[in-house]
Coordinates of C-alpha atoms in Angstrom, one line a residue:
Chain A
M1 CA 0.0 0.0 0.0
L2 CA 0.9 3.7 -0.3
K3 CA 2.1 4.8 -3.6
T4 CA 1.7 8.5 -3.9
Y5 CA 2.9 10.1 -0.7
H6 CA 6.1 10.0 1.3
Y7 CA 5.6 10.8 4.9
P8 CA 8.1 13.4 6.1
K9 CA 9.8 12.8 9.4
F10 CA 10.4 16.0 11.4
K11 CA 13.6 16.2 13.3
Y12 CA 13.4 15.9 17.1
E13 CA 15.8 18.1 18.8
R14 CA 16.8 17.8 22.4
P15 CA 15.1 20.6 24.3
A16 CA 17.6 22.6 26.5
E17 CA 15.5 21.9 29.5
A18 CA 15.0 18.2 29.0
G19 CA 16.2 16.2 32.0
T20 CA 16.9 19.4 34.0
N21 CA 15.0 21.4 36.6
R22 CA 15.0 24.5 34.4
L23 CA 11.6 25.9 33.7
K24 CA 10.6 26.6 30.1
H25 CA 8.7 29.8 30.1
A26 CA 6.3 30.5 27.2
R27 CA 3.7 33.2 26.6
A28 CA 1.6 30.7 24.6
V29 CA 1.8 27.0 24.3
V30 CA -0.1 25.1 21.7
V31 CA -0.4 21.4 22.2
G32 CA -1.1 19.4 19.0
A33 CA 0.5 20.1 15.6
G34 CA -2.6 19.1 13.5
P35 CA -4.3 21.5 11.2
V36 CA -6.1 23.3 14.0
G37 CA -3.1 23.6 16.4
M38 CA -0.8 24.8 13.6
A39 CA -3.5 27.3 12.5
A40 CA -3.6 28.7 16.1
A41 CA 0.2 28.9 16.3
I42 CA 0.6 30.7 13.0
D43 CA -2.2 33.1 13.7
L44 CA -0.7 34.0 17.1
A45 CA 2.8 34.2 15.7
Q46 CA 1.7 36.5 12.9
Q47 CA 0.3 38.8 15.5
G48 CA 3.6 38.9 17.3
V49 CA 3.0 36.3 20.0
P50 CA 5.9 33.9 20.5
V51 CA 4.5 30.3 20.5
L52 CA 5.8 27.0 21.8
L53 CA 4.2 24.2 19.7
L54 CA 4.3 20.7 21.2
D55 CA 3.5 17.5 19.4
D56 CA 3.9 13.9 20.6
D57 CA 4.7 12.6 17.1
D58 CA 7.1 13.6 14.4
T59 CA 5.2 13.3 11.2
V60 CA 1.9 14.4 9.6
S61 CA -1.6 12.7 9.6
I62 CA -1.5 9.1 8.4
G63 CA -4.1 8.6 5.7
S64 CA -6.2 11.3 4.1
R65 CA -8.5 11.9 7.1
G66 CA -9.9 15.5 6.8
V67 CA -10.4 15.9 3.1
C68 CA -12.8 18.8 2.3
Y69 CA -11.8 22.4 3.0
A70 CA -14.6 24.8 2.6
K71 CA -14.4 28.4 1.3
R72 CA -14.3 30.0 4.7
A73 CA -11.5 27.8 5.8
L74 CA -9.6 28.6 2.6
E75 CA -10.1 32.3 3.3
I76 CA -8.6 31.8 6.8
L77 CA -5.7 29.8 5.3
D78 CA -5.1 32.6 2.9
R79 CA -4.6 34.9 5.9
L80 CA -2.3 32.3 7.5
G81 CA -0.2 32.1 4.3
V82 CA -1.0 28.7 2.9
G83 CA -4.2 29.3 0.9
D84 CA -2.5 29.2 -2.5
A85 CA -0.6 26.0 -1.7
V86 CA -3.8 24.2 -0.6
V87 CA -5.8 25.4 -3.6
D88 CA -3.0 24.7 -6.1
K89 CA -2.4 21.2 -4.8
G90 CA -6.1 20.4 -4.0
V91 CA -9.0 19.5 -6.3
S92 CA -11.6 22.3 -6.5
W93 CA -15.2 21.2 -6.8
N94 CA -18.6 22.8 -6.5
V95 CA -21.0 20.1 -7.7
G96 CA -22.4 17.3 -5.5
R97 CA -24.7 14.5 -6.8
S98 CA -26.9 12.2 -4.8
F99 CA -28.0 8.8 -6.1
F100 CA -30.8 6.6 -4.8
R101 CA -30.4 3.0 -5.9
D102 CA -29.4 3.4 -9.6
R103 CA -30.7 6.9 -10.3
E104 CA -29.5 10.4 -9.7
V105 CA -32.1 12.2 -7.6
Y106 CA -30.5 15.5 -6.6
N107 CA -27.5 17.7 -7.3
F108 CA -26.2 21.0 -5.8
N109 CA -23.7 23.6 -6.8
L110 CA -21.9 25.2 -3.8
V111 CA -21.1 28.5 -5.5
P112 CA -24.1 30.0 -7.2
E113 CA -22.4 33.4 -6.8
A114 CA -19.5 34.4 -8.9
D115 CA -16.9 37.0 -8.0
Q116 CA -15.3 35.3 -5.0
K117 CA -11.6 34.4 -4.8
R118 CA -12.0 30.9 -3.4
P119 CA -14.1 27.9 -4.6
G120 CA -16.8 26.3 -2.6
M121 CA -14.7 23.4 -1.6
V122 CA -11.2 22.0 -2.1
N123 CA -10.4 18.4 -1.5
L124 CA -6.9 17.7 -0.2
Q125 CA -5.5 14.9 1.9
Q126 CA -4.9 16.2 5.4
Y127 CA -1.2 15.3 5.3
Y128 CA -0.7 17.8 2.5
L129 CA -2.4 20.6 4.5
E130 CA -0.3 19.7 7.5
E131 CA 2.9 19.7 5.5
F132 CA 2.1 23.2 4.2
L133 CA 1.3 24.4 7.7
V134 CA 4.6 23.0 9.0
A135 CA 6.5 24.8 6.3
R136 CA 4.7 28.0 7.2
C137 CA 5.4 27.5 10.9
R138 CA 9.1 27.2 10.1
E139 CA 9.0 30.5 8.2
L140 CA 7.9 32.3 11.4
P141 CA 10.8 32.9 13.7
N142 CA 8.6 33.2 16.8
I143 CA 7.2 29.6 16.6
E144 CA 9.3 27.0 18.3
M145 CA 8.2 23.5 17.2
R146 CA 9.1 20.6 19.4
W147 CA 8.4 17.2 18.0
K148 CA 8.2 14.1 20.2
N149 CA 7.3 16.2 23.2
R150 CA 4.4 14.6 25.0
V151 CA 2.5 16.5 27.7
I152 CA 1.9 14.1 30.6
S153 CA 0.4 16.3 33.2
V154 CA -1.2 19.7 33.4
N155 CA -1.4 22.0 36.4
P156 CA -3.5 25.1 35.8
G157 CA -2.9 28.1 38.1
D158 CA -3.9 31.7 38.4
E159 CA -0.7 33.0 36.9
D160 CA 0.2 30.3 34.5
V161 CA -0.3 26.7 33.4
R162 CA 2.4 24.2 34.3
L163 CA 2.9 21.4 31.9
K164 CA 5.1 18.3 32.5
V165 CA 6.6 17.3 29.1
E166 CA 8.1 13.9 28.3
T167 CA 10.9 13.8 25.6
P168 CA 13.3 11.1 24.5
D169 CA 15.8 12.9 26.7
G170 CA 13.8 13.1 29.8
Y171 CA 11.2 15.4 31.3
Y172 CA 10.9 19.1 31.7
V173 CA 8.3 21.6 32.9
A174 CA 6.9 24.4 30.8
A175 CA 5.1 27.4 32.3
A176 CA 2.6 28.8 29.8
D177 CA 0.9 32.1 30.3
W178 CA -1.8 30.7 28.1
L179 CA -2.4 27.1 26.9
V180 CA -4.2 26.3 23.6
V181 CA -5.3 22.7 23.5
A182 CA -5.6 21.2 20.0
D183 CA -4.8 17.6 20.9
G184 CA -7.7 16.0 19.0
A185 CA -10.9 14.1 19.7
K186 CA -9.4 12.0 22.4
S187 CA -7.7 15.0 24.0
P188 CA -5.4 13.7 26.7
I189 CA -5.3 17.2 28.2
R190 CA -9.1 17.3 28.5
K191 CA -8.9 14.0 30.4
M192 CA -6.1 15.2 32.6
L193 CA -8.2 18.1 33.6
N194 CA -11.2 15.9 34.2
L195 CA -13.4 18.0 31.9
E196 CA -16.5 16.5 30.5
I197 CA -17.5 16.3 26.8
D198 CA -21.2 15.4 26.4
G199 CA -23.1 14.0 23.4
K200 CA -23.8 10.7 21.8
I201 CA -22.1 7.9 19.9
F202 CA -23.6 6.8 16.6
M203 CA -24.1 3.1 16.4
D204 CA -22.6 2.7 13.0
R205 CA -19.2 1.9 11.4
F206 CA -17.7 3.3 8.2
L207 CA -14.9 2.0 6.0
I208 CA -12.8 4.7 4.4
A209 CA -10.2 4.0 1.7
D210 CA -7.8 6.0 -0.3
V211 CA -7.5 4.5 -3.7
V212 CA -5.1 5.4 -6.5
M213 CA -6.5 5.1 -9.9
K214 CA -6.8 6.9 -13.3
A215 CA -10.4 7.7 -13.6
D216 CA -12.3 10.1 -15.8
F217 CA -15.0 10.8 -13.2
P218 CA -15.5 14.5 -12.8
A219 CA -14.3 16.3 -9.7
E220 CA -17.6 16.1 -7.9
R221 CA -18.9 14.6 -4.7
W222 CA -21.0 11.5 -5.5
F223 CA -23.2 10.1 -2.7
W224 CA -25.2 6.9 -3.0
F225 CA -28.2 5.9 -0.9
D226 CA -28.8 2.2 -1.0
P227 CA -26.8 1.6 -4.2
P228 CA -27.0 -1.7 -6.1
F229 CA -23.3 -2.3 -5.4
H230 CA -23.7 -1.8 -1.6
P231 CA -27.4 -2.6 -0.8
N232 CA -29.1 -0.9 2.2
Q233 CA -26.1 1.2 3.1
S234 CA -24.5 4.4 1.8
A235 CA -21.4 5.2 -0.1
L236 CA -19.4 8.2 -1.1
L237 CA -16.8 8.9 -3.8
H238 CA -14.5 12.0 -3.7
K239 CA -11.5 13.0 -5.7
Q240 CA -8.3 14.2 -4.0
A241 CA -4.9 15.2 -5.2
D242 CA -2.5 12.9 -7.1
N243 CA -5.3 10.7 -8.6
V244 CA -6.1 9.5 -5.1
W245 CA -9.8 8.9 -4.6
R246 CA -11.5 8.8 -1.3
I247 CA -14.2 6.1 -0.9
D248 CA -16.5 5.7 2.2
F249 CA -18.8 2.8 2.8
Q250 CA -21.3 2.6 5.6
L251 CA -20.9 -0.9 7.2
G252 CA -23.4 -1.0 10.0
W253 CA -22.7 -1.4 13.7
T254 CA -22.2 -5.2 13.7
A255 CA -19.3 -5.1 11.2
D256 CA -16.0 -6.3 12.5
P257 CA -13.5 -3.5 11.9
E258 CA -10.4 -5.7 11.8
E259 CA -12.0 -8.0 9.2
E260 CA -13.4 -5.2 7.1
K261 CA -9.9 -3.5 6.8
K262 CA -8.4 -6.6 5.1
P263 CA -7.6 -5.9 1.4
E264 CA -9.4 -9.2 0.4
K265 CA -12.5 -7.7 1.9
V266 CA -12.0 -4.1 0.7
I267 CA -11.0 -4.7 -2.9
P268 CA -14.2 -6.5 -4.0
R269 CA -16.3 -3.7 -2.5
I270 CA -14.4 -1.2 -4.5
Q271 CA -14.6 -3.3 -7.7
A272 CA -18.3 -3.6 -7.3
M273 CA -18.6 0.2 -6.9
L274 CA -16.5 1.0 -9.9
G275 CA -18.3 -1.6 -11.9
D276 CA -15.5 -2.4 -14.3
E277 CA -12.1 -3.9 -14.5
R278 CA -10.1 -0.7 -14.1
E279 CA -6.9 -1.1 -12.1
F280 CA -6.5 0.6 -8.7
E281 CA -4.2 0.5 -5.7
L282 CA -5.2 0.8 -2.1
E283 CA -3.2 3.4 -0.3
W284 CA -4.9 3.5 3.1
V285 CA -7.8 1.9 4.8
S286 CA -9.5 2.6 8.1
V287 CA -12.7 1.8 9.9
Y288 CA -14.2 4.5 12.1
T289 CA -17.1 5.3 14.3
F290 CA -18.0 8.8 15.4
Q291 CA -19.5 10.8 18.1
C292 CA -21.4 14.1 18.2
R293 CA -20.5 16.0 21.3
R294 CA -19.0 19.1 22.7
M295 CA -17.6 20.6 25.9
A296 CA -19.9 22.9 27.8
A297 CA -17.3 25.7 27.7
F298 CA -14.2 26.0 25.5
R299 CA -12.4 28.3 28.0
H300 CA -11.2 27.1 31.4
G301 CA -9.2 29.9 33.0
R302 CA -5.9 30.0 31.0
V303 CA -6.7 26.9 29.1
L304 CA -8.5 27.2 25.7
F305 CA -9.8 24.3 23.8
V306 CA -10.0 24.3 20.0
G307 CA -11.0 21.9 17.2
D308 CA -11.8 18.2 17.9
A309 CA -10.6 18.5 21.5
A310 CA -13.6 20.8 22.1
H311 CA -16.2 19.4 19.8
Q312 CA -16.8 16.5 17.5
V313 CA -19.3 16.0 14.7
S314 CA -20.2 13.3 12.2
P315 CA -18.1 13.5 9.1
F316 CA -21.2 14.2 6.8
G317 CA -20.8 17.9 6.0
A318 CA -17.1 18.5 6.4
R319 CA -17.7 20.3 9.6
G320 CA -14.7 19.0 11.7
A321 CA -11.5 20.6 10.4
N322 CA -13.4 23.5 8.9
S323 CA -14.9 24.5 12.2
G324 CA -11.6 23.9 14.1
I325 CA -9.9 26.4 11.8
Q326 CA -12.7 28.8 12.5
D327 CA -12.1 28.3 16.2
T328 CA -8.6 29.5 15.9
D329 CA -9.6 32.4 13.7
N330 CA -12.0 33.5 16.4
L331 CA -9.5 32.9 19.3
A332 CA -6.2 34.3 18.2
W333 CA -6.9 38.0 18.0
K334 CA -8.8 37.9 21.3
L335 CA -6.0 36.2 23.0
K336 CA -3.5 38.7 21.7
L337 CA -5.6 41.6 23.0
V338 CA -5.9 40.0 26.4
M339 CA -2.2 39.2 26.6
D340 CA -1.4 42.8 25.8
G341 CA -3.7 44.1 28.4
R342 CA -5.8 45.9 25.8
A343 CA -8.9 43.8 26.5
P344 CA -10.3 42.1 29.7
E345 CA -10.2 38.4 30.0
S346 CA -14.0 38.3 29.5
L347 CA -13.2 38.7 25.8
L348 CA -12.0 35.0 25.9
D349 CA -15.3 34.0 27.3
S350 CA -16.8 35.5 24.1
Y351 CA -14.6 33.0 22.2
S352 CA -16.3 30.2 24.1
A353 CA -19.7 31.7 23.7
E354 CA -19.4 32.3 19.9
R355 CA -17.7 29.0 19.1
T356 CA -20.0 26.8 21.3
C357 CA -22.8 28.5 19.3
A358 CA -21.1 27.6 16.1
A359 CA -20.4 24.0 17.4
D360 CA -24.2 23.6 18.1
E361 CA -25.0 24.6 14.6
N362 CA -22.5 22.1 13.3
L363 CA -23.8 19.4 15.6
L364 CA -27.4 20.1 14.6
N365 CA -26.7 19.9 10.9
S366 CA -24.4 16.9 11.0
T367 CA -26.7 15.0 13.3
R368 CA -29.6 15.6 10.9
S369 CA -27.5 14.4 8.0
T370 CA -26.6 11.3 10.0
D371 CA -30.2 10.6 10.8
F372 CA -31.1 10.8 7.1
I373 CA -28.2 8.8 5.8
T374 CA -28.4 6.0 8.4
P375 CA -32.1 5.7 9.4
K376 CA -32.3 3.8 12.7
S377 CA -36.0 2.7 12.6
R378 CA -38.4 1.3 10.1
A379 CA -40.4 4.5 10.1
S380 CA -37.4 6.8 9.5
R381 CA -36.2 4.5 6.7
T382 CA -39.6 4.6 5.0
F383 CA -39.7 8.4 5.2
R384 CA -36.1 8.6 3.9
N385 CA -36.9 6.3 0.9
A386 CA -40.1 8.2 0.2
V387 CA -38.2 11.5 0.0
L388 CA -35.5 9.9 -2.3
G389 CA -38.2 8.3 -4.4
M390 CA -40.0 11.6 -5.0
A391 CA -36.9 13.8 -5.3
G392 CA -36.4 13.1 -9.0
K393 CA -39.8 14.5 -9.8
H394 CA -40.7 17.0 -7.1
A395 CA -38.7 20.1 -6.1
F396 CA -39.9 20.0 -2.5
A397 CA -38.5 16.5 -2.0
R398 CA -35.2 17.4 -3.5
V399 CA -34.6 20.0 -0.8
L400 CA -35.2 17.4 1.9
V401 CA -32.5 15.1 0.5
N402 CA -29.7 15.3 3.1
S403 CA -26.4 13.6 2.2
G404 CA -24.5 16.2 4.3
R405 CA -25.1 19.9 4.7
L406 CA -21.7 21.1 3.8
S407 CA -19.8 23.4 6.1
V408 CA -20.8 27.0 6.1
P409 CA -19.3 29.6 8.5
A410 CA -21.1 30.4 11.7
C411 CA -22.9 33.8 11.5
L412 CA -22.6 34.8 15.1
A413 CA -25.8 36.8 14.8
E414 CA -26.5 36.7 18.5
S415 CA -23.0 37.6 19.7
P416 CA -22.9 40.4 22.4
L417 CA -19.8 41.7 20.5
N418 CA -22.0 42.9 17.7
T419 CA -23.4 46.5 17.6
P420 CA -27.0 46.1 16.5
D421 CA -28.1 47.9 13.4
A422 CA -29.6 51.3 14.0
E423 CA -30.3 51.9 10.3
A424 CA -31.9 49.9 7.5
F425 CA -29.7 47.6 5.4
A426 CA -30.5 45.0 2.8
G427 CA -28.4 41.9 2.0
R428 CA -26.6 39.4 4.1
M429 CA -23.8 41.4 5.7
A430 CA -25.5 41.8 9.1
P431 CA -23.4 42.2 12.3
G432 CA -21.9 38.8 13.1
M433 CA -21.7 37.6 9.5
P434 CA -18.3 36.6 8.0
M435 CA -17.6 38.9 5.2
D436 CA -18.5 38.1 1.6
D437 CA -15.6 38.4 -0.8
A438 CA -15.6 40.7 -3.8
P439 CA -13.2 41.6 -6.6
I440 CA -11.6 45.0 -6.0
S441 CA -8.9 47.1 -7.6
I442 CA -6.6 49.2 -5.4
G443 CA -4.1 51.5 -7.1
G444 CA -5.2 49.9 -10.4
R445 CA -4.2 46.4 -9.4
P446 CA -7.0 43.8 -9.3
G447 CA -7.3 41.8 -6.1
W448 CA -9.8 40.5 -3.6
L449 CA -11.5 42.3 -0.7
L450 CA -10.8 39.5 1.8
D451 CA -7.1 39.7 1.1
R452 CA -7.2 43.4 2.2
V453 CA -8.8 42.9 5.6
G454 CA -8.1 40.7 8.6
G455 CA -5.6 40.5 11.4
Q456 CA -6.7 43.8 12.8
F457 CA -9.8 45.9 13.1
T458 CA -10.7 47.6 9.8
L459 CA -13.2 50.2 8.9
L460 CA -14.4 49.3 5.4
R461 CA -15.7 52.6 4.0
F462 CA -17.6 53.3 0.8
A463 CA -17.1 56.7 -0.7
D464 CA -17.1 58.6 -4.0
D465 CA -13.4 59.4 -3.7
A466 CA -10.6 58.6 -1.3
A467 CA -10.5 62.2 0.1
G468 CA -12.4 63.2 3.2
D469 CA -11.4 60.3 5.3
T470 CA -12.2 61.5 8.7
Y471 CA -11.4 58.2 10.4
A472 CA -7.6 58.3 10.0
E473 CA -7.1 59.2 13.7
L474 CA -8.5 55.7 14.6
A475 CA -5.3 54.2 13.4
D476 CA -3.5 55.6 16.5
D477 CA -6.0 54.3 19.1
P478 CA -4.8 51.6 21.6
I479 CA -6.8 49.1 19.5
P480 CA -6.0 50.6 16.1
V481 CA -8.5 50.7 13.3
R482 CA -7.2 50.9 9.8
T483 CA -9.5 52.4 7.1
L484 CA -10.0 50.8 3.8
T485 CA -11.9 53.1 1.4
L486 CA -13.7 51.6 -1.6
T487 CA -14.4 54.1 -4.3
P488 CA -16.3 53.2 -7.5
A489 CA -12.9 52.9 -9.2
A490 CA -11.8 50.3 -6.5
D491 CA -15.1 48.4 -7.0
P492 CA -15.3 48.5 -10.8
K493 CA -18.0 45.8 -11.1
G494 CA -19.9 47.3 -8.1
V495 CA -20.0 43.8 -6.5
A496 CA -18.8 45.0 -3.1
A497 CA -21.2 47.9 -3.1
H498 CA -24.0 45.5 -3.9
R499 CA -23.1 42.8 -1.4
Y500 CA -22.7 45.3 1.3
D501 CA -25.7 47.4 0.3
A502 CA -23.4 50.4 0.3
R503 CA -24.1 54.0 -0.5
P504 CA -21.5 56.8 -0.3
G505 CA -20.7 57.1 3.4
T506 CA -21.6 53.6 4.4
A507 CA -19.0 52.0 6.7
Y508 CA -18.5 48.5 8.2
L509 CA -16.4 47.8 11.2
I510 CA -14.6 44.5 10.5
R511 CA -13.2 42.3 13.2
P512 CA -9.7 40.9 12.8
D513 CA -11.4 37.5 11.9
Q514 CA -13.3 39.2 9.0
H515 CA -16.6 39.1 10.8
V516 CA -18.8 42.2 10.7
A517 CA -19.0 43.9 14.1
A518 CA -21.1 47.0 13.1
R519 CA -22.3 49.0 10.1
W520 CA -23.7 52.4 9.6
R521 CA -24.7 54.8 6.8
A522 CA -22.3 57.6 8.0
P523 CA -20.8 56.9 11.4
T524 CA -19.1 59.4 13.7
V525 CA -15.6 58.6 14.9
A526 CA -17.1 58.2 18.3
A527 CA -19.6 55.6 17.0
V528 CA -16.8 53.5 15.5
R529 CA -14.8 53.7 18.8
A530 CA -17.9 52.6 20.8
A531 CA -18.3 49.6 18.4
V532 CA -14.6 48.7 18.8
A533 CA -15.0 48.9 22.6
R534 CA -18.1 46.7 22.4
A535 CA -16.4 44.1 20.1
T536 CA -13.5 43.9 22.6
C537 CA -15.4 43.8 25.9
N538 CA -14.1 47.2 26.7
A539 CA -17.5 48.9 26.7
Chain B
M1 CA -55.1 26.3 -6.0
P2 CA -53.2 23.3 -7.3
L3 CA -51.1 21.0 -5.1
N4 CA -47.9 22.9 -4.2
L5 CA -44.8 20.8 -5.0
A6 CA -42.3 23.6 -4.6
P7 CA -40.3 23.8 -1.3
N8 CA -42.8 25.4 1.2
F9 CA -41.6 24.9 4.8
H10 CA -41.3 28.2 6.7
A11 CA -41.9 29.8 10.1
A12 CA -43.5 33.1 10.8
G13 CA -40.9 35.9 11.3
K14 CA -37.9 33.6 10.7
R15 CA -35.2 34.2 8.1
Y16 CA -33.1 31.3 6.9
L17 CA -29.5 31.7 5.7
N18 CA -29.6 28.2 4.0
A19 CA -32.5 27.1 1.8
Y20 CA -32.4 23.6 3.3
S21 CA -32.9 24.7 6.9
P22 CA -36.7 24.9 7.3
G23 CA -37.2 21.6 5.6
D24 CA -34.5 20.0 7.8
D25 CA -36.3 21.6 10.8
F26 CA -39.5 19.8 9.8
Y27 CA -37.8 16.5 9.1
E28 CA -36.3 16.5 12.5
M29 CA -39.7 17.3 14.1
L30 CA -41.1 14.4 12.1
L31 CA -38.5 11.8 13.2
D32 CA -38.6 13.1 16.8
A33 CA -42.4 12.6 16.8
H34 CA -41.8 8.9 15.9
R35 CA -39.0 8.3 18.4
D36 CA -39.4 5.3 20.6
L37 CA -42.6 4.1 18.9
S38 CA -43.0 0.5 17.7
D39 CA -43.5 0.0 14.0
E40 CA -47.2 -0.5 14.5
Q41 CA -47.4 2.7 16.6
S42 CA -45.6 4.6 13.9
E43 CA -48.0 3.4 11.3
L44 CA -50.9 4.5 13.4
M45 CA -49.4 7.8 14.1
N46 CA -48.8 8.3 10.4
A47 CA -52.4 7.5 9.6
R48 CA -53.6 10.1 12.2
L49 CA -51.2 12.7 10.9
I50 CA -52.5 12.2 7.3
L51 CA -56.1 12.6 8.5
L52 CA -55.2 15.7 10.5
L53 CA -53.4 17.4 7.6
A54 CA -56.0 16.3 5.1
N55 CA -58.7 17.9 7.1
H56 CA -56.6 21.0 7.5
I57 CA -56.2 21.3 3.7
G58 CA -59.8 20.4 3.1
D59 CA -59.9 21.2 -0.6
L60 CA -60.8 17.8 -2.2
D61 CA -59.2 18.8 -5.6
V62 CA -55.8 19.3 -3.9
L63 CA -56.2 16.1 -1.9
R64 CA -57.1 14.1 -5.0
E65 CA -53.9 15.4 -6.6
A66 CA -51.8 14.6 -3.6
L67 CA -53.2 11.1 -3.4
A68 CA -52.3 10.5 -7.0
A69 CA -48.8 11.9 -6.6
A70 CA -48.2 9.8 -3.5
R71 CA -49.5 6.7 -5.2
E72 CA -47.3 7.1 -8.3
D73 CA -44.3 4.7 -8.4
V74 CA -45.3 3.0 -5.2

């Protein structure tokens, strides 16, 4: 097995403190160098925070694992410096098709709207994403990566969090001002701290296989309910980079995982699915179960949980890695402000509040998908099959077909950090929403709106000309606000003005994570300051 | 009015960001209503539900159309 990818081995280096009594001080420690932990480390480092990144292994994810990266995650990865690498290597797709038995009953297109930089979804094996993120971490001088460093105990205090770390050269203790926990679904640190994570296990098993083959199938997501080649169960086919295809088979709860992983068992299943004699190679096979659950709070004093350590969903909908990356997007700027004493610690509670809300939305949607895909009673199977049977003919039934509601960003509409609208606006860009992208042209050079905001507070201002910017003084505030003025020349197609329902004078306050904090038709400088204060718990 | 076969689930005063959400809300309500029932109980509940909704619709032309659409391909 394994033909297309060579797993890198990252060099373990003996930490200076290993085997000594010397304390390793760190302003921020991130535990877990998966996609979410590295996203957290890079975001913090880009904001000037030195980060110690610990991982108990010395390579990337084994097997493709997290495959689908949604538009919002790609936009965040752009800000972290790996967006191009992921999109260039990955397989972009927008169309998904659902089949019932031998017929197509429904299809969707993820990007009905043009004029956005990033596609709806990119498929890429998780190991590639991790490799790109490791390379980006290495470019940042304020990230210290320590491989083969395993945290074996945690002692949270008022002033810092003490971590006992095991290395091949003995133990040492790290004192972290703040600890970001990204150690995955089984989260050893969550267990060490005796923190609960509540939810349910789904009584089903799934076989996933990475298969190398030359195939002329289009780059689309194909999902089968009860297909002739795998009766009474579901199956999924997805294209990844390097002619590697990802195939999922629902197996049922009683399947024996060890037996099902054997090539003599897997290969006939895939042959039946492909329906012809084409050649393929198995790269990786795994059998998994999943849980839908989350922690009650993602902040525990100086300990902050992100990604699978904090919440887990079913895989239908690509809401795992995508939501974890959004966690770090939400957390990093808040942590930086709190570290610098420019915002109170309660801002970190807003991280927990906003992201538990997002997790609930992900849990709701992925649980519904699971209930549709794997009906657990005769009545629910009858309803499911009735929907699928009518979907070819009736529009109302097509909308009910649920083969996974794919990751969309949380809109944070209820967040207390938002300044509610005082004036009428049309369109989607209400306070709390992640920004929609638009093609813009600054200084005659074409580019994208989302590439011009993020990492700090920005006042996005629409005006007939660049003169008359009365907001420049905000750039010198303790929490600086940069102004980005869009004139008709900068918005040649008028897409931004349309998406933001803008008139001359309209201004949006954008958070460092590219969510809308407030909007006005013609704000005073004082109104903008009040909204910044509100968005940072300084009000 | 003919039988409405376009997506039609909605709730008063509620805006949905995703077109699938109101339908998914209904589908969850439907499955929840059947939770922990035996197959026979589910069948009886479905019959009662059809009768309740049919009476609510009332218009025999619409119901005739719905019955025909439901019967097709069964």
